[in-house]
Short mmCIF file of C-alpha atoms and ligand atoms in Angstrom, two decimals:
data_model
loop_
_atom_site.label_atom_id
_atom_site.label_comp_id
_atom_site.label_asym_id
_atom_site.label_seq_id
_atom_site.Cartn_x
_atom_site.Cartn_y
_atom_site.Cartn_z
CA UNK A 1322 0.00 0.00 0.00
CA UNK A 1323 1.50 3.41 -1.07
CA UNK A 1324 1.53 5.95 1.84
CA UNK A 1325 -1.84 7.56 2.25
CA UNK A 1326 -3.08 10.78 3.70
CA UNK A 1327 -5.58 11.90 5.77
CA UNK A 1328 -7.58 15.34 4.16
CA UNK A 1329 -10.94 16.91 5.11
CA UNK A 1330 -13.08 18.36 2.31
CA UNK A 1331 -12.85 21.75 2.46
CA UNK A 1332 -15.37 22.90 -0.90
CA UNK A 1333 -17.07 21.84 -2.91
CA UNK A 1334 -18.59 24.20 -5.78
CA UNK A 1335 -19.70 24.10 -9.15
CA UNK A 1336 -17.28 24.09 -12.72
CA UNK A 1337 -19.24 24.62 -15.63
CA UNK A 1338 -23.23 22.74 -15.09
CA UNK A 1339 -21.91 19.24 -14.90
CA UNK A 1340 -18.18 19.53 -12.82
CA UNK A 1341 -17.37 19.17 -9.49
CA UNK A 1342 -14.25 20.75 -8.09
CA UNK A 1343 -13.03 19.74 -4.33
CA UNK A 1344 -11.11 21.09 -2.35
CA UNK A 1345 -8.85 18.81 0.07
CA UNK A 1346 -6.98 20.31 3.29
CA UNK A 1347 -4.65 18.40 5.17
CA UNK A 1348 -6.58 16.78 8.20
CA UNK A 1349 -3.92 17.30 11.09
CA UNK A 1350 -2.86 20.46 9.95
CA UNK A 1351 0.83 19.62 8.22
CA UNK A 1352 1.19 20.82 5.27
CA UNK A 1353 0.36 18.33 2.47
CA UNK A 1354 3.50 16.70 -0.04
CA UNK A 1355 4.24 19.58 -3.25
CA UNK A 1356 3.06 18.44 -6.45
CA UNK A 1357 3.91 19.43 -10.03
CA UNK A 1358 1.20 19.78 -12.79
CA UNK A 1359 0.18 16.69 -14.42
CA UNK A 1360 -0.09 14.76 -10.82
CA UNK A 1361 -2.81 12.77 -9.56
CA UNK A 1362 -4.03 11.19 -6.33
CA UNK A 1363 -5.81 8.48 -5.74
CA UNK A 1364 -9.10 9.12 -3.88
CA UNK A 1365 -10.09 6.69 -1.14
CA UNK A 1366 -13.94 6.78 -1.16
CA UNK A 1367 -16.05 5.66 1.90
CA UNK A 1368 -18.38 3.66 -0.89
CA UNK A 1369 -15.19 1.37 -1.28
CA UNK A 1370 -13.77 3.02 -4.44
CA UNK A 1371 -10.21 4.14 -5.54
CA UNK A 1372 -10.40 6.36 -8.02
CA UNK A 1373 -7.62 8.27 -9.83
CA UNK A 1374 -7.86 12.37 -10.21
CA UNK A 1375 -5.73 14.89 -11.43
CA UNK A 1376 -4.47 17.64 -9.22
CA UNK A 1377 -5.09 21.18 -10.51
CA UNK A 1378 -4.89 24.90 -10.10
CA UNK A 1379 -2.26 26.42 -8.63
CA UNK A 1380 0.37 23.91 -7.32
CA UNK A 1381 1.83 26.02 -5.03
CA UNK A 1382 -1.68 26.09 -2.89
CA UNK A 1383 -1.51 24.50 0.24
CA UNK A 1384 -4.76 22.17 -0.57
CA UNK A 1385 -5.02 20.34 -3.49
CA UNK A 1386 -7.78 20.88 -5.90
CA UNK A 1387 -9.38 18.27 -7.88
CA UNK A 1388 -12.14 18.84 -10.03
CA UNK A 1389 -14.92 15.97 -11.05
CA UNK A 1390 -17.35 15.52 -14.23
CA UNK A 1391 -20.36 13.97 -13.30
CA UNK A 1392 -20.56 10.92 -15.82
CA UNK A 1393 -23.49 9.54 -17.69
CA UNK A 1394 -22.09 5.83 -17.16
CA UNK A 1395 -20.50 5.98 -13.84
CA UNK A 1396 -18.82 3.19 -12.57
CA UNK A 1397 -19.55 4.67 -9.27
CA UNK A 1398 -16.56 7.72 -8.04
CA UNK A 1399 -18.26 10.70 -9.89
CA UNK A 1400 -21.98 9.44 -8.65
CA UNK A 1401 -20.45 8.98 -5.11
CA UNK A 1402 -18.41 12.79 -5.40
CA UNK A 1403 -21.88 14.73 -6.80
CA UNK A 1404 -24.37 12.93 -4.83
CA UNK A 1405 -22.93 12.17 -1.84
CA UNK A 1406 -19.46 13.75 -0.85
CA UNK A 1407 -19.57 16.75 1.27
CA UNK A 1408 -17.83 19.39 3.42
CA UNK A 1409 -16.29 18.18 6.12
CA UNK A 1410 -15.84 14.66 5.75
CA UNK A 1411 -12.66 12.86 5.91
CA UNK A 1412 -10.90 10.92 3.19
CA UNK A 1413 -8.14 9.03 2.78
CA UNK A 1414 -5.81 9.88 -0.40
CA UNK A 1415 -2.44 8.91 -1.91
CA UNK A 1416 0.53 11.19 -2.25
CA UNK A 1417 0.73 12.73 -5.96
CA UNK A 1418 2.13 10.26 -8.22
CA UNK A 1419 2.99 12.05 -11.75
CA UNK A 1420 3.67 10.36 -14.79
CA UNK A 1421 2.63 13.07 -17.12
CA UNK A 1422 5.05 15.81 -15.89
CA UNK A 1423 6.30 18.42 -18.35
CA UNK A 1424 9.42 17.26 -19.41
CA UNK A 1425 11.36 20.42 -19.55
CA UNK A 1426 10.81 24.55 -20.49
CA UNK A 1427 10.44 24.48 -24.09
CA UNK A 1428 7.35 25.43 -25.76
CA UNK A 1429 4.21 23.71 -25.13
CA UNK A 1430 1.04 22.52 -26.87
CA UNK A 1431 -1.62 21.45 -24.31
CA UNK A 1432 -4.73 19.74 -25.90
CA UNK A 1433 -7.76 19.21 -23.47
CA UNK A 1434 -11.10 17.50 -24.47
CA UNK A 1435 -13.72 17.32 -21.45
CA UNK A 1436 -13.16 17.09 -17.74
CA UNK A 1437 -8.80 16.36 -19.16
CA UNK A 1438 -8.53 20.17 -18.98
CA UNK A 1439 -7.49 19.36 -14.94
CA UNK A 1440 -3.89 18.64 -15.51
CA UNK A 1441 -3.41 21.04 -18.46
CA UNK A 1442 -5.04 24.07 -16.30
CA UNK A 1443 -2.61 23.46 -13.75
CA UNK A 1444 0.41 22.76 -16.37
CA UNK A 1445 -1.30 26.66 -17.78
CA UNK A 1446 -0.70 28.16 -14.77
CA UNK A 1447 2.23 27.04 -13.93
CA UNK A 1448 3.83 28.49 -17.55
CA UNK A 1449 2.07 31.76 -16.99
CA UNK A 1450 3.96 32.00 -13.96
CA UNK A 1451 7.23 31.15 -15.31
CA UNK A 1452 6.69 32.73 -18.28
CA UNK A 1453 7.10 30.40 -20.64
CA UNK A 1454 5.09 30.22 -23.95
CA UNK A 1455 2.06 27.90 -24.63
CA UNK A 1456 -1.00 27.21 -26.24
CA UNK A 1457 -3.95 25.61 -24.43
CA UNK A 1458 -7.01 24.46 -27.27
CA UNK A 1459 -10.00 23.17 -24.98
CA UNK A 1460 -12.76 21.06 -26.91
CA UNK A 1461 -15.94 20.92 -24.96
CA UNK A 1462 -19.90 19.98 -25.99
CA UNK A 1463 -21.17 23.06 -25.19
CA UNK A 1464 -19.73 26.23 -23.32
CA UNK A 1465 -21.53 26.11 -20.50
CA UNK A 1466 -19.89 22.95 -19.58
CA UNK A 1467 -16.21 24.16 -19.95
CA UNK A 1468 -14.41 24.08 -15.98
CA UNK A 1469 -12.61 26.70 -14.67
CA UNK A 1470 -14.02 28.75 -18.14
CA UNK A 1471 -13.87 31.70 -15.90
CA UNK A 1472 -10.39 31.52 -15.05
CA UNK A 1473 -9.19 30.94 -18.52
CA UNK A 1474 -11.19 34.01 -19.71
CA UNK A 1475 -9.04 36.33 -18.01
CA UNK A 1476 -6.26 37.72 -20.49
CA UNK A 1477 -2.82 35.56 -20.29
CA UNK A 1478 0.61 37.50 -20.43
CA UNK A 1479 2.88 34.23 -22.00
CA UNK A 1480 0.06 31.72 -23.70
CA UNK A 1481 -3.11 31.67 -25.72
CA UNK A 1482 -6.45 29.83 -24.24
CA UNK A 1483 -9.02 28.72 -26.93
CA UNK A 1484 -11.91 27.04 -26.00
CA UNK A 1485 -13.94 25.03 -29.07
CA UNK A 1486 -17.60 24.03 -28.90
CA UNK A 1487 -19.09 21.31 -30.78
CA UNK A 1488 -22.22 22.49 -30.15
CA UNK A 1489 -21.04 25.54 -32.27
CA UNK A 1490 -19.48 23.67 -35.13
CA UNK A 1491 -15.78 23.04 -33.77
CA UNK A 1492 -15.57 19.40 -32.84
CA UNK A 1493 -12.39 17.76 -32.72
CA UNK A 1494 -12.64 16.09 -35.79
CA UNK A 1495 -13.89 19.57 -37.49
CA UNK A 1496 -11.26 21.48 -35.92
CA UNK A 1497 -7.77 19.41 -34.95
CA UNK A 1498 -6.11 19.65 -38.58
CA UNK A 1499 -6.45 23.12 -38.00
CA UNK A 1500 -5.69 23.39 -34.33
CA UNK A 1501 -2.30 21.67 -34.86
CA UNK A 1502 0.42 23.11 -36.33
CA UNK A 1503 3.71 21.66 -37.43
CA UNK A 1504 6.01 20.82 -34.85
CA UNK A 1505 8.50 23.73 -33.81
CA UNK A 1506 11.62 24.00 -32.31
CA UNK A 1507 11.24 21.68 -29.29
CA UNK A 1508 8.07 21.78 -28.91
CA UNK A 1509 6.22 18.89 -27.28
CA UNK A 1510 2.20 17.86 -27.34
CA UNK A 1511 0.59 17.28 -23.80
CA UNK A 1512 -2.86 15.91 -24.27
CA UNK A 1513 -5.87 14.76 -22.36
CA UNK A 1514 -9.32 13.84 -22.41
CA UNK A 1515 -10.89 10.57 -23.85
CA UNK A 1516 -9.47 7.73 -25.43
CA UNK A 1517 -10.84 8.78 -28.95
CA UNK A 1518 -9.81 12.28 -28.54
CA UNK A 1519 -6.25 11.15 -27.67
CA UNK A 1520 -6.04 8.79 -30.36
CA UNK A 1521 -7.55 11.88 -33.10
CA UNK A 1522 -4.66 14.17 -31.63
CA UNK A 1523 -2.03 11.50 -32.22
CA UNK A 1524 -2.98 10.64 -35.37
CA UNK A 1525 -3.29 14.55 -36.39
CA UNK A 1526 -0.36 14.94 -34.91
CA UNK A 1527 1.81 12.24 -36.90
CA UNK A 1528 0.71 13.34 -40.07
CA UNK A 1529 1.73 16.59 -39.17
CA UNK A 1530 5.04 15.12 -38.49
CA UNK A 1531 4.97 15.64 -34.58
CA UNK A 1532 7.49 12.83 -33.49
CA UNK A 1533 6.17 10.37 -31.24
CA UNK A 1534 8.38 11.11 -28.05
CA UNK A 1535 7.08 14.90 -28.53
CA UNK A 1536 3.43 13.88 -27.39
CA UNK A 1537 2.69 13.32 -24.07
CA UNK A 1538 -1.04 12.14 -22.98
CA UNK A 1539 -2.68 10.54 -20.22
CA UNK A 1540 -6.09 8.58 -20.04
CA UNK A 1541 -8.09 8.66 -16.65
CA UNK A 1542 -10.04 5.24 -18.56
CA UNK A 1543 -9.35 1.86 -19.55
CA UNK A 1544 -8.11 1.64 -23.85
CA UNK A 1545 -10.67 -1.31 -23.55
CA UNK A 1546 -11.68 -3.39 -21.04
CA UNK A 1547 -9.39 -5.28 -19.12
CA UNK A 1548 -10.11 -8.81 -18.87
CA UNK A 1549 -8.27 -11.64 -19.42
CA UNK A 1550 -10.01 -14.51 -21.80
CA UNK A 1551 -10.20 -18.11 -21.75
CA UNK A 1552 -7.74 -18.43 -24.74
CA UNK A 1553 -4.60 -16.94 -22.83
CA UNK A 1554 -1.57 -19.07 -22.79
CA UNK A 1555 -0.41 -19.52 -18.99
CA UNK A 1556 3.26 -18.15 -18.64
CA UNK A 1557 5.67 -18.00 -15.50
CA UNK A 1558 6.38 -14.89 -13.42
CA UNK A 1559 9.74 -15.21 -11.60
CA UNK A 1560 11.40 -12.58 -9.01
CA UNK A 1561 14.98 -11.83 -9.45
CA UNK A 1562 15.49 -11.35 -6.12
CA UNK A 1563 14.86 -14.71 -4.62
CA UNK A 1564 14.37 -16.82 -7.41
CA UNK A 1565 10.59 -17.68 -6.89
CA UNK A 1566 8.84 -18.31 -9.68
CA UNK A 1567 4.63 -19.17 -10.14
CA UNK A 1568 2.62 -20.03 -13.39
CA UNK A 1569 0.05 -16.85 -14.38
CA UNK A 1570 -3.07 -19.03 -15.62
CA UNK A 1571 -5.52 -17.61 -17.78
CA UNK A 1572 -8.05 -16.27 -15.16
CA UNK A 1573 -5.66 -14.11 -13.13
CA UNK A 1574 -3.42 -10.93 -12.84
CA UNK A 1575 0.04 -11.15 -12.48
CA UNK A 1576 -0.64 -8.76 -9.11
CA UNK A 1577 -2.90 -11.64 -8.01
CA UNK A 1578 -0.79 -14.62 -8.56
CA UNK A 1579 2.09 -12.40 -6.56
CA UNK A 1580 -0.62 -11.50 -3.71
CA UNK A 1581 -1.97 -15.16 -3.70
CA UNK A 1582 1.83 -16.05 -2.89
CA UNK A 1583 2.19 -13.58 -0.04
CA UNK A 1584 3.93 -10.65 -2.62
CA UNK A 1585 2.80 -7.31 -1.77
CA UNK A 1586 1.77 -5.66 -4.92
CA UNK A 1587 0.85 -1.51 -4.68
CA UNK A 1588 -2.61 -1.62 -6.04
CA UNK A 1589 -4.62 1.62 -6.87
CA UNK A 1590 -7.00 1.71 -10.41
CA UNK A 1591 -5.93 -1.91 -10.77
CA UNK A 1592 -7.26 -1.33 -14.71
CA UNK A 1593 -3.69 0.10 -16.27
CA UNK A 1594 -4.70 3.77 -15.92
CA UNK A 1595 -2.52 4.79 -12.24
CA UNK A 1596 0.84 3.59 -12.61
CA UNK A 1597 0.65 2.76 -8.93
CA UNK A 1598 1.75 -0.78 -9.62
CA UNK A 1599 5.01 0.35 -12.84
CA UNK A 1600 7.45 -3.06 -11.81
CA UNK A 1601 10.95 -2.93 -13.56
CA UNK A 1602 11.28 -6.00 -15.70
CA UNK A 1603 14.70 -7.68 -16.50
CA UNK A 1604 13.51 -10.55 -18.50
CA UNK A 1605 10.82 -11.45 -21.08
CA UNK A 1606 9.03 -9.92 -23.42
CA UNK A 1607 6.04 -7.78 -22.12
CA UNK A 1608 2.26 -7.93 -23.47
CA UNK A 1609 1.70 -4.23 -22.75
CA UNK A 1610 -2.21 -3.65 -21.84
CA UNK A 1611 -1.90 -0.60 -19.80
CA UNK A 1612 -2.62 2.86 -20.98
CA UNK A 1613 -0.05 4.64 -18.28
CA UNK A 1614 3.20 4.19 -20.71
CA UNK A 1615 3.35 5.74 -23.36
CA UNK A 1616 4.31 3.84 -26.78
CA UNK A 1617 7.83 5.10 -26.20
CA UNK A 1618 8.33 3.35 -22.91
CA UNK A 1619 6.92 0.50 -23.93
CA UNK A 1620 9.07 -0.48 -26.70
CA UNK A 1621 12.01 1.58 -24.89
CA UNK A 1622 15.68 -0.83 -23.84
CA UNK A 1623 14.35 -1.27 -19.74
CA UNK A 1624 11.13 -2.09 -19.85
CA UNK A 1625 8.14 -1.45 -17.11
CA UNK A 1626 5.05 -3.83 -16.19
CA UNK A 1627 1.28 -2.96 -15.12
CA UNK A 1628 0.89 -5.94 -13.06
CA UNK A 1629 -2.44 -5.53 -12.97
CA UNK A 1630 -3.80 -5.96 -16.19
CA UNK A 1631 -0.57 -7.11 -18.58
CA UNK A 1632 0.70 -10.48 -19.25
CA UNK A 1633 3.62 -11.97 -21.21
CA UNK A 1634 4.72 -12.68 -24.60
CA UNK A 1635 7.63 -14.98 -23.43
CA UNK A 1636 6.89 -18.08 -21.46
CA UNK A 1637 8.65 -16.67 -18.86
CA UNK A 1638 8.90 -12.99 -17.36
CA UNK A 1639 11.93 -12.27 -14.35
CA UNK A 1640 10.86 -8.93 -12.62
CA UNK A 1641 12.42 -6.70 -10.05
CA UNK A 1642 10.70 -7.48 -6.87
S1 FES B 3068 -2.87 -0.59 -10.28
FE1 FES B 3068 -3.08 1.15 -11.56
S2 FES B 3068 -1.80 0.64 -13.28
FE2 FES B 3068 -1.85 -1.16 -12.08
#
């Protein structure tokens, strides 16, 4: 279990007619761990979820900020946070873990679609304090649903904000081609929102000649369902530091097989999206079915596992635990 922390919520108010943003204090009073944009926690929900948000705002706030859509086809966090959650109560959350940190000062292209505008308002801010260039396109349905659409209406000294409607004729798939220029100098791609959106912007993106290791995204959702079928071969999962080895049959997670034999495993989303349980692997080749990595680090020399959701190519797979 990855150190957790103790917070009270401290507000709750509305972003646009279907967000949620929260506001978490510490609950005895130290200050909470620093953060850099493109962080998440994982929330700890009294209905027995975990679910993964992105820290935003200003991250040099003493609370952290997190801000919620309410979901048509909740698997249960965002009915829990608008129905239920309120001022006051205690939760239990993670430390930030970030694996979607901007990778350096150069110039920046940050491509939200939806409630994925969290990390890349906080990644905004954090240039318009530094004053370093970038240009933030925001895709929502309709206006009135855009977060923190009062914020990013006030004039910008080092970026540009755009926000595109569908409802007004500037969908992603009317409006990316033109949103997305040619790489420059340097410049790197941080993107997200849904799966499809992600994928459009990568695809726009390529064609555009955008290198792969220039675009950054991360997906708060499974790709696709993670299950494992009846027609998986069974492989071995071995542990380099003691030697032990156990078959991974068809019907289980590599975390479970490890758990089942005593291993602790760090567990959060336990669906690919958190990164909570990245393992170092020194042998085998991987069947990647997370959406944490990016392609880059999954086909890069030293290789990381989801444990949770990805198997093996290789009958056998040595990791570092
Ligand atoms: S537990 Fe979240 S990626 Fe495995």
């Amino acid at each position: 279990m990855n150190d957790v922390l103790k917070v009270v919520v401290d507000g709750l108010w509305r972003q646009g007619d279907k967000n949620l943003a929260v506001r978490l204090v510490s609950a005895n009073g130290e200050p909470l761990p620093g953060w850099q944009p493109g962080a998440h926690i994982d929330v700890h929900l009294p209905c027995g979820l975990i679910r993964q948000y992105s820290l935003t705002g200003e991250s040099t706030t003493e609370s952290y900020l997190i801000c919620v859509a309410q979901e048509s086809a909740s698997r249960g966090g965002s009915r829990y946070i608008h129905q239920t959650l309120r001022p006051g109560q205690t939760l239990t959350i993670s430390a930030p873990r970030n694996l979607f940190a901007l990778r350096d000062d150069g110039p920046v292209l940050l491509l939200a679609a939806g409630i994925g505008i969290t990390p890349l308002y906080a990644m905004l801010l954090q240039r318009e304090a530094t004053g370093t260039p970038f240009t933030l396109h925001y895709f929502v349905k309709r206006r009135e649903e855009a977060a923190f659409a009062r914020e990013l209406s006030h004039s910008l000294k080092h970026g540009v904000c755009l926000i595109h409607c569908s409802s007004e004729g500037k969908s992603p798939r009317q409006t990316l081609a033109a949103t997305i220029p040619a790489p420059g100098d340097g410049e790197r791609i941080y993107t997200c929102g849904p799966a499809g959106f992600m994928a459009a912007v990568r695809d726009v993106a390529a064609a555009k000649g955008w290198p792969e290791a220039q675009i950054h995204s991360e997906a708060f959702a499974p790709a696709a369902p993670v299950a494992a079928s009846q027609q998986e071969e069974t492989f071995t999962i071995t542990l380099a530091s003691s030697g032990e080895k156990w078959p991974v049959p068809a019907n289980k997670s590599i975390a479970q097989v490890l758990q089942d034999n005593g291993v602790a495993v760090p567990l959060s989303c336990e669906m690919g999206i958190c990164g909570a349980c990245l393992t170092p692997v020194l042998d085998g080749v991987v069947d990647h079915r997370d959406t944490v990595q990016s392609a880059a680090e999954k086909t890069a020399a030293t290789q990381h596992i989801a444990l949770c959701c990805s198997r093996s190519h290789s009958r056998v797979l040595v990791i570092d635990l």
